[in-house]
XYZ file of C-alpha atoms in Angstrom:
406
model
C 0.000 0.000 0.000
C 1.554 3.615 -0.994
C 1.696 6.207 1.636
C -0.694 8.331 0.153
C -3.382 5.583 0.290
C -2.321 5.198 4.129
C -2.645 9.546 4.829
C -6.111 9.160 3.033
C -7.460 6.560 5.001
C -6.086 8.251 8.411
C -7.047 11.274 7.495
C -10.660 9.842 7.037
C -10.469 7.765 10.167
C -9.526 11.387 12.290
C -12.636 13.183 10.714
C -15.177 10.310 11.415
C -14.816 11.437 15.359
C -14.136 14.959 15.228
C -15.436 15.565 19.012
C -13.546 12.619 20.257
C -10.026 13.608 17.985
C -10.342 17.606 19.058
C -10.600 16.437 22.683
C -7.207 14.573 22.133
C -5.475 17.201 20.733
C -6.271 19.873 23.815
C -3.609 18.345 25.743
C -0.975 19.159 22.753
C -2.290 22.265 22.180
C -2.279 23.598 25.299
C 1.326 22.480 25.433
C 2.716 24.096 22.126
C 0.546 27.081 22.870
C 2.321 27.260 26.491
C 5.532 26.283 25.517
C 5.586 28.941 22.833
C 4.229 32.026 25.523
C 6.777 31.103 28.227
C 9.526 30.754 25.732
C 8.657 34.213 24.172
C 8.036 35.610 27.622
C 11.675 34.328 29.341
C 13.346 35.713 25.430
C 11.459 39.057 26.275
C 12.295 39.686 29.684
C 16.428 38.650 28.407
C 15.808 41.365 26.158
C 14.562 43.629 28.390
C 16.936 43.431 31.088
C 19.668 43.963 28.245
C 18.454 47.131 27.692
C 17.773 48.513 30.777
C 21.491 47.741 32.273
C 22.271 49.206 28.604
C 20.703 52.464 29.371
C 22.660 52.464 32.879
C 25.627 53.296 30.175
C 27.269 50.828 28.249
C 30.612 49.398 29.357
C 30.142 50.871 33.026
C 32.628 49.907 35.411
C 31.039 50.398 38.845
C 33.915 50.169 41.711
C 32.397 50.056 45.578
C 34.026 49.729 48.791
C 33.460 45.737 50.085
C 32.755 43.921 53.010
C 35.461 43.624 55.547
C 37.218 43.602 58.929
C 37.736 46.625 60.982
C 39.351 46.112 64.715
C 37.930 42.430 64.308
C 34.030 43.246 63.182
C 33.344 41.918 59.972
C 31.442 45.501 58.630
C 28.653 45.655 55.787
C 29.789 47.428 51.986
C 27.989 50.127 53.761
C 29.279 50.637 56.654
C 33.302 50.566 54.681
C 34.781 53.747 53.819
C 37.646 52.228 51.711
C 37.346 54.364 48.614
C 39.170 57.544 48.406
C 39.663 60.342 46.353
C 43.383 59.203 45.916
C 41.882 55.930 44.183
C 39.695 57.875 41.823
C 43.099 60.041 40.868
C 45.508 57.070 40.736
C 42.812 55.267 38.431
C 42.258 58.399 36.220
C 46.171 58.883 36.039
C 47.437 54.664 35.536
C 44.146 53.282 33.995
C 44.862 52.829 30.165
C 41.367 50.970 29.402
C 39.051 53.392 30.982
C 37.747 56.319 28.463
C 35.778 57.869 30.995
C 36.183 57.834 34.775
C 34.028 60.086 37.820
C 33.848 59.802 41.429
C 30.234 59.151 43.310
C 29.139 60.937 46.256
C 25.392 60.520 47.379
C 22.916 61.445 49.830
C 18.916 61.125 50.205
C 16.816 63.861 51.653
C 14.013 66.669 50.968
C 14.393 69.014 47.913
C 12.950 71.986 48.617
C 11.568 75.585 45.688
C 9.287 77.689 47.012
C 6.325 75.859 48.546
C 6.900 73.216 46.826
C 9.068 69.700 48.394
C 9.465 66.804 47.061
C 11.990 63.755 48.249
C 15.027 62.604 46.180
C 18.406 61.809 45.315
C 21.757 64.184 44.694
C 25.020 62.493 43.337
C 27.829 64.282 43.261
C 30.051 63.790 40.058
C 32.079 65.568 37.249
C 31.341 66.394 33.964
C 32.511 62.477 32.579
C 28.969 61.032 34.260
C 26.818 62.485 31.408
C 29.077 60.160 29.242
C 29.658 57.439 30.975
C 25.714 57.035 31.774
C 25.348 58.274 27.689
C 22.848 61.169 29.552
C 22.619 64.566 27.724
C 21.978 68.211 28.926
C 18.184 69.148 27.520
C 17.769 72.635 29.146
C 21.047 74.809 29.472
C 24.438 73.104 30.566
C 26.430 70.922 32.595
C 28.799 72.064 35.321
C 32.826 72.059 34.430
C 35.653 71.978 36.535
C 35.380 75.380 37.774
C 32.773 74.802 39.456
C 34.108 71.508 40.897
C 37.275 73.212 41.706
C 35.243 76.482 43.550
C 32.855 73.793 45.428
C 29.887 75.866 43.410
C 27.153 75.249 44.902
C 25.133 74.212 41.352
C 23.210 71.455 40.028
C 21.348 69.705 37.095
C 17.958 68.217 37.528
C 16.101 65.351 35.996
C 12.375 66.105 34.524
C 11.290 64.414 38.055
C 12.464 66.967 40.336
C 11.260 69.592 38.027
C 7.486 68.417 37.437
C 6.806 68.117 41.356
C 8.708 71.419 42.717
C 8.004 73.513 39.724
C 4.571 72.062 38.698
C 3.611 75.505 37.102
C 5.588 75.038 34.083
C 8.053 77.995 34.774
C 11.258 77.292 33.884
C 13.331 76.017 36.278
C 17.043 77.220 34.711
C 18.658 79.810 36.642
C 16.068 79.475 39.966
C 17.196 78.136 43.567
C 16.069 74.872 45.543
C 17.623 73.520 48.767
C 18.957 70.539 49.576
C 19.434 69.890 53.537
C 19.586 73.291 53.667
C 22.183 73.841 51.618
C 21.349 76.245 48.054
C 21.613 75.042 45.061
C 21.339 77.114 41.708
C 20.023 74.930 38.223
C 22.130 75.577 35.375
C 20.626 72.541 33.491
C 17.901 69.682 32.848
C 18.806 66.284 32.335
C 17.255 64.776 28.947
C 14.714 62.626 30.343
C 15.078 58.712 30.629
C 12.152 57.563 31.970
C 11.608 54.513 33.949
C 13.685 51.508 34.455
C 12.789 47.914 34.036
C 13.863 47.498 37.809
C 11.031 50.033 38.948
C 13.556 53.199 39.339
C 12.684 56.392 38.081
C 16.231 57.856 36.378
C 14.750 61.250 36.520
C 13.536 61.768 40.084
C 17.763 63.145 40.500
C 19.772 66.032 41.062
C 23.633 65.970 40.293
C 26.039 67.784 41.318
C 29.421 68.653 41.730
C 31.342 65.857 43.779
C 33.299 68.164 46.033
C 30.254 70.226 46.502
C 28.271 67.430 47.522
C 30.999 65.585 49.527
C 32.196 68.631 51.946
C 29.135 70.819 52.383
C 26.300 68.227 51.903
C 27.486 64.947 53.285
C 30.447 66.203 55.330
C 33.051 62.936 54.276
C 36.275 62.343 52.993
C 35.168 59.030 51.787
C 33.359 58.058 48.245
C 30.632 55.541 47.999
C 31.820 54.599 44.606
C 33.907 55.311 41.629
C 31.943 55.028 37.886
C 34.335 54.231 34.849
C 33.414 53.741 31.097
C 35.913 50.980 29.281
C 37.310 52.201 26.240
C 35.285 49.170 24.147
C 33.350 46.066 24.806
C 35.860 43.584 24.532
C 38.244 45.193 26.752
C 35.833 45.006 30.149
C 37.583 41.972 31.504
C 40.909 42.898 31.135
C 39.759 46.620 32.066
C 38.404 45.097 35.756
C 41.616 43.008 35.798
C 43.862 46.757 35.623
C 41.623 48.053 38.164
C 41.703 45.300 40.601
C 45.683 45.512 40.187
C 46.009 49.603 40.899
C 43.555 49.680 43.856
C 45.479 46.494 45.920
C 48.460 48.306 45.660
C 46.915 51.953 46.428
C 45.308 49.689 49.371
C 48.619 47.959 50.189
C 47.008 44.773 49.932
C 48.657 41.704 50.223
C 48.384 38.573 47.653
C 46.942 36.642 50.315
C 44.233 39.112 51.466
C 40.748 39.790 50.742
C 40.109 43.198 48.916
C 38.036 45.996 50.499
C 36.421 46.301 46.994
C 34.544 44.976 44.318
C 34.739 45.989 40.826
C 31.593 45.312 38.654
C 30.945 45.298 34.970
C 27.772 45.634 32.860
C 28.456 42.283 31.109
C 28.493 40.564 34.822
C 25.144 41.953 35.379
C 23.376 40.876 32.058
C 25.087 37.797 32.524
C 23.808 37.908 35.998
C 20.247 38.707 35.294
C 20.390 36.386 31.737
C 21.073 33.223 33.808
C 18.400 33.835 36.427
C 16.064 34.354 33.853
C 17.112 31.284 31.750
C 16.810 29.339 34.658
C 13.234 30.441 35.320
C 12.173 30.162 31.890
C 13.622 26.324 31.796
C 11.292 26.085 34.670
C 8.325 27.377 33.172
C 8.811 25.569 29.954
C 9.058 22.030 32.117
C 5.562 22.979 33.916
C 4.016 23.608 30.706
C 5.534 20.527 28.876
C 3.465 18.393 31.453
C 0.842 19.395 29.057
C 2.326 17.739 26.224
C 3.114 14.342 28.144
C -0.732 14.289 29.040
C -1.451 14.991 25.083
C 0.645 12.395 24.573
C -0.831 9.779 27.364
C -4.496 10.676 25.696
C -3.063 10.078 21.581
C -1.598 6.545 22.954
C -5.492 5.857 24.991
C -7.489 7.056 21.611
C -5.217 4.919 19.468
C -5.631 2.226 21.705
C -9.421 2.696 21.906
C -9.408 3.295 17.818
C -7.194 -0.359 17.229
C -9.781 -2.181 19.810
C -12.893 -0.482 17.412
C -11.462 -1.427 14.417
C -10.391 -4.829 14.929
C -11.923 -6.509 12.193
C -11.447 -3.513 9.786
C -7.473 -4.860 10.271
C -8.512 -8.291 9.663
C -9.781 -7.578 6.928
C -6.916 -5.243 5.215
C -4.768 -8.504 6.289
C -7.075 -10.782 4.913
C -6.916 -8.999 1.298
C -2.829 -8.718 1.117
C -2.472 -5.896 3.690
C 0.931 -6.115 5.540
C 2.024 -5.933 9.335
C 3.971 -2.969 8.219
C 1.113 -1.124 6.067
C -0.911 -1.639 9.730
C 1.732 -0.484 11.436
C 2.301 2.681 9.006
C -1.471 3.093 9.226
C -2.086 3.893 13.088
C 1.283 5.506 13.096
C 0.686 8.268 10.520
C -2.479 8.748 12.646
C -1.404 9.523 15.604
C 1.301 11.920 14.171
C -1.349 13.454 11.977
C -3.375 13.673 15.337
C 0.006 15.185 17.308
C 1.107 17.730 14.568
C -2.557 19.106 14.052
C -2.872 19.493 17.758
C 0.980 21.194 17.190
C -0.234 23.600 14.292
C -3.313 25.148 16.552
C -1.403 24.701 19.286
C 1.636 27.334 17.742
C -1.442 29.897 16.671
C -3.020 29.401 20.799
C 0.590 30.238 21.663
C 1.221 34.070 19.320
C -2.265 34.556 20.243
C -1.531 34.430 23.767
C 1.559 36.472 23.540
C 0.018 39.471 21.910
C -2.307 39.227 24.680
C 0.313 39.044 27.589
C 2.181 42.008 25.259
C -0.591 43.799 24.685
C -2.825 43.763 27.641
C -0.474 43.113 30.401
C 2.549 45.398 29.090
C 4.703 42.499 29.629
C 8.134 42.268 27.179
C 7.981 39.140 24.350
C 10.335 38.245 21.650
C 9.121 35.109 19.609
C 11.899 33.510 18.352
C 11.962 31.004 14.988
C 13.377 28.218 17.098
C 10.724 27.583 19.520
C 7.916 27.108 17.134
C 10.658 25.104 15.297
C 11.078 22.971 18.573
C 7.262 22.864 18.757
C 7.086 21.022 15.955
C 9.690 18.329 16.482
C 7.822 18.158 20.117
C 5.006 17.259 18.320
C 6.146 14.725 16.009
C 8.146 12.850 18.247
C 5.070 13.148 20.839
C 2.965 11.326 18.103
C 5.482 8.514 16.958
C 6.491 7.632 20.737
C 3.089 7.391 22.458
C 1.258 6.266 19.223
C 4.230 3.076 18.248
C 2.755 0.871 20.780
C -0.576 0.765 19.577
C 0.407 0.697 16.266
C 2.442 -2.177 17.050
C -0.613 -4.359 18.866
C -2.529 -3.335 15.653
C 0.191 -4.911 13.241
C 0.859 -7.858 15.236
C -2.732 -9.176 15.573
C -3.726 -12.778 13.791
C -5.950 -11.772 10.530
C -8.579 -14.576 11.545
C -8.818 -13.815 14.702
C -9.246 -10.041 14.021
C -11.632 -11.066 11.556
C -13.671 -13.171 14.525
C -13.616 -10.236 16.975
C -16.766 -9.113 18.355
């Protein structure tokens, strides 16, 4: 028997129980359609992370004082003041793979124009943050080193600080607000950036200059970090490598001591937040392909229920010169045919329910080609495996006594 005489007559054999065949297929494609949404979902939210560490400035070295020991008492990252402004200069002088390099002062309190108060952020910096955080100047300009050198007492604000103390839509360039106290004249406002995928508003900020913010704000000697750009991707590892060596010797640390600070890079946070989200998306593919092992457990009971119907149907196709392997071919094809139907609705169920979960929820999807791809294949080998055995009792079975089956 040819195989298009076999995908006839199992084609035929699926539409004379429609109810009974759609019903078998649910499991499959409520698989494929899950396995497609989580997949897109887990690609999405990679994606998405990507971008927002990308808008934190790409190639950002972020250098922080780290847990230690003083007189015995194993302190927080907090609590260390290890960072100093003769780190900043000796990595700004030795550095050769850093482009762009600022110190970080920062402080939380009340911002304060006119009647108006609203609570926020200042970091002190120089004029290299812009860069390094690829930021722009909107309204008028950024401070230079003048000002950093005078300890002006100026600032920049984000569009944040200037919708909530300046809600009446006068400009805020060239007007005074206070920060604990302290005045603060804006020369600028920051282009805005909106919100980040972690839930941080980048324009609810005021910057500053550093030695403005360090001495008359916070009162410290001490930096709570040091921000660096690397001069190109490829370069980050070695770039954290030459940092690492110029602050254990500014530190006087010895080979066989732990360093009072960590040096991070963009690429070890994406790869950071990539493998956590891998990790739950490989989780929420397994949950939904418990879908497909029940569509597969109810193609192998239908087939089984279909052989057992059709008994003397086979004993007859025997009985006229059918072989054991056209029988075999036969209930095979069908279950397949039954698996990659289920697989085709089941792909549509699945961009259907993305576009939803995009759409309607605001959650970020990226379908890719290979999961629908992998669908398939799912599907296939979903229909040979749980529909061989069957197919098998069907082939093997005596023509005569098929024939005398009641």
């Amino acid at each position: 028997m040819n195989l298009n005489n076999l995908f006839r007559i199992a084609w035929r054999a699926i539409l004379l129980n429609k109810t009974r065949t759609l019903l078998t297929m649910l499991g499959i494609i409520i698989g494929v359609g899950s396995v497609i949404t989580m997949l897109a979902i887990g690609e999405g939210s990679k994606k998405s992370i990507k971008e927002s560490i990308s808008k934190m400035g790409t190639n950002m070295l972020n250098i922080r004082p780290g847990a230690g020991r003083f007189g015995g008492v194993r302190m927080s990252m907090s609590e260390m003041q290890s960072l100093k402004m003769t780190d900043y200069l000796a990595l700004k002088n030795e550095a050769k793979l850093l482009k762009y390099i600022t110190p970080v002062v920062s402080g939380n309190g009340q911002s304060i124009a006119g009647a108006n108060n609203w609570p926020t952020s200042i970091y002190g910096v120089n004029p290299e943050y812009l860069s390094i955080r690829e930021w722009s100047v909107a309204e008028g300009a950024m401070f230079g080193q003048d000002e950093i050198d005078n300890l002006s007492k100026v600032a920049i604000i984000g569009k944040t600080i200037q919708k909530n103390l300046f809600p009446d839509g006068d400009s805020p360039i060239g007007q005074t607000i206070r920060f604990k106290n302290i005045p603060f004249k804006i020369i600028g406002i920051l282009t805005p950036k909106g919100e980040s995928n972690f839930g941080q508003d980048q324009d609810d900020i005021i910057i500053a200059p550093y030695t403005t913010v360090q001495k008359r704000v916070l009162a410290q000697t001490y930096l709570q970090s040091i921000v660096a750009s690397v001069i190109n991707e490829s370069e980050s590892e070695n770039a954290v490598n030459e940092v690492k060596t110029i602050l254990e010797r500014t530190h006087n640390i010895a080979a066989d001591q732990e360093n009072d600070f960590n040096v991070f890079s963009q690429q070890e946070l994406i790869s950071t937040f990539s493998s956590t989200s891998e990790m739950l998306t490989v989780l929420l593919v397994a949950i939904a392909s418990i879908s497909l092992i029940v569509g597969g457990i109810g193609i192998m009971n239908i087939m089984y229920v279909s052989v057992k119907e059709r008994t003397k149907e086979i004993g007859l196709r025997m009985a006229i010169g059918a072989k054991g392997k056209d029988i075999l071919a036969q209930f095979l094809i069908e279950s397949v045919l039954i698996s990659i139907t289920g697989g085709v609705v089941g792909v549509f169920i699945g961009l259907l329910a993305t576009y939803i979960v995009n759409t309607f929820i605001g959650w970020p999807v990226s379908i890719t080609f290979y999961s629908i791809v992998i669908s398939f294949l799912v599907c296939t080998i979903t229909g040979i495996f749980f529909g061989w055995y069957p197919a098998r009792k069907a082939a093997d079975l005596e023509p005569i006594t098929a024939l005398r089956y009641e």
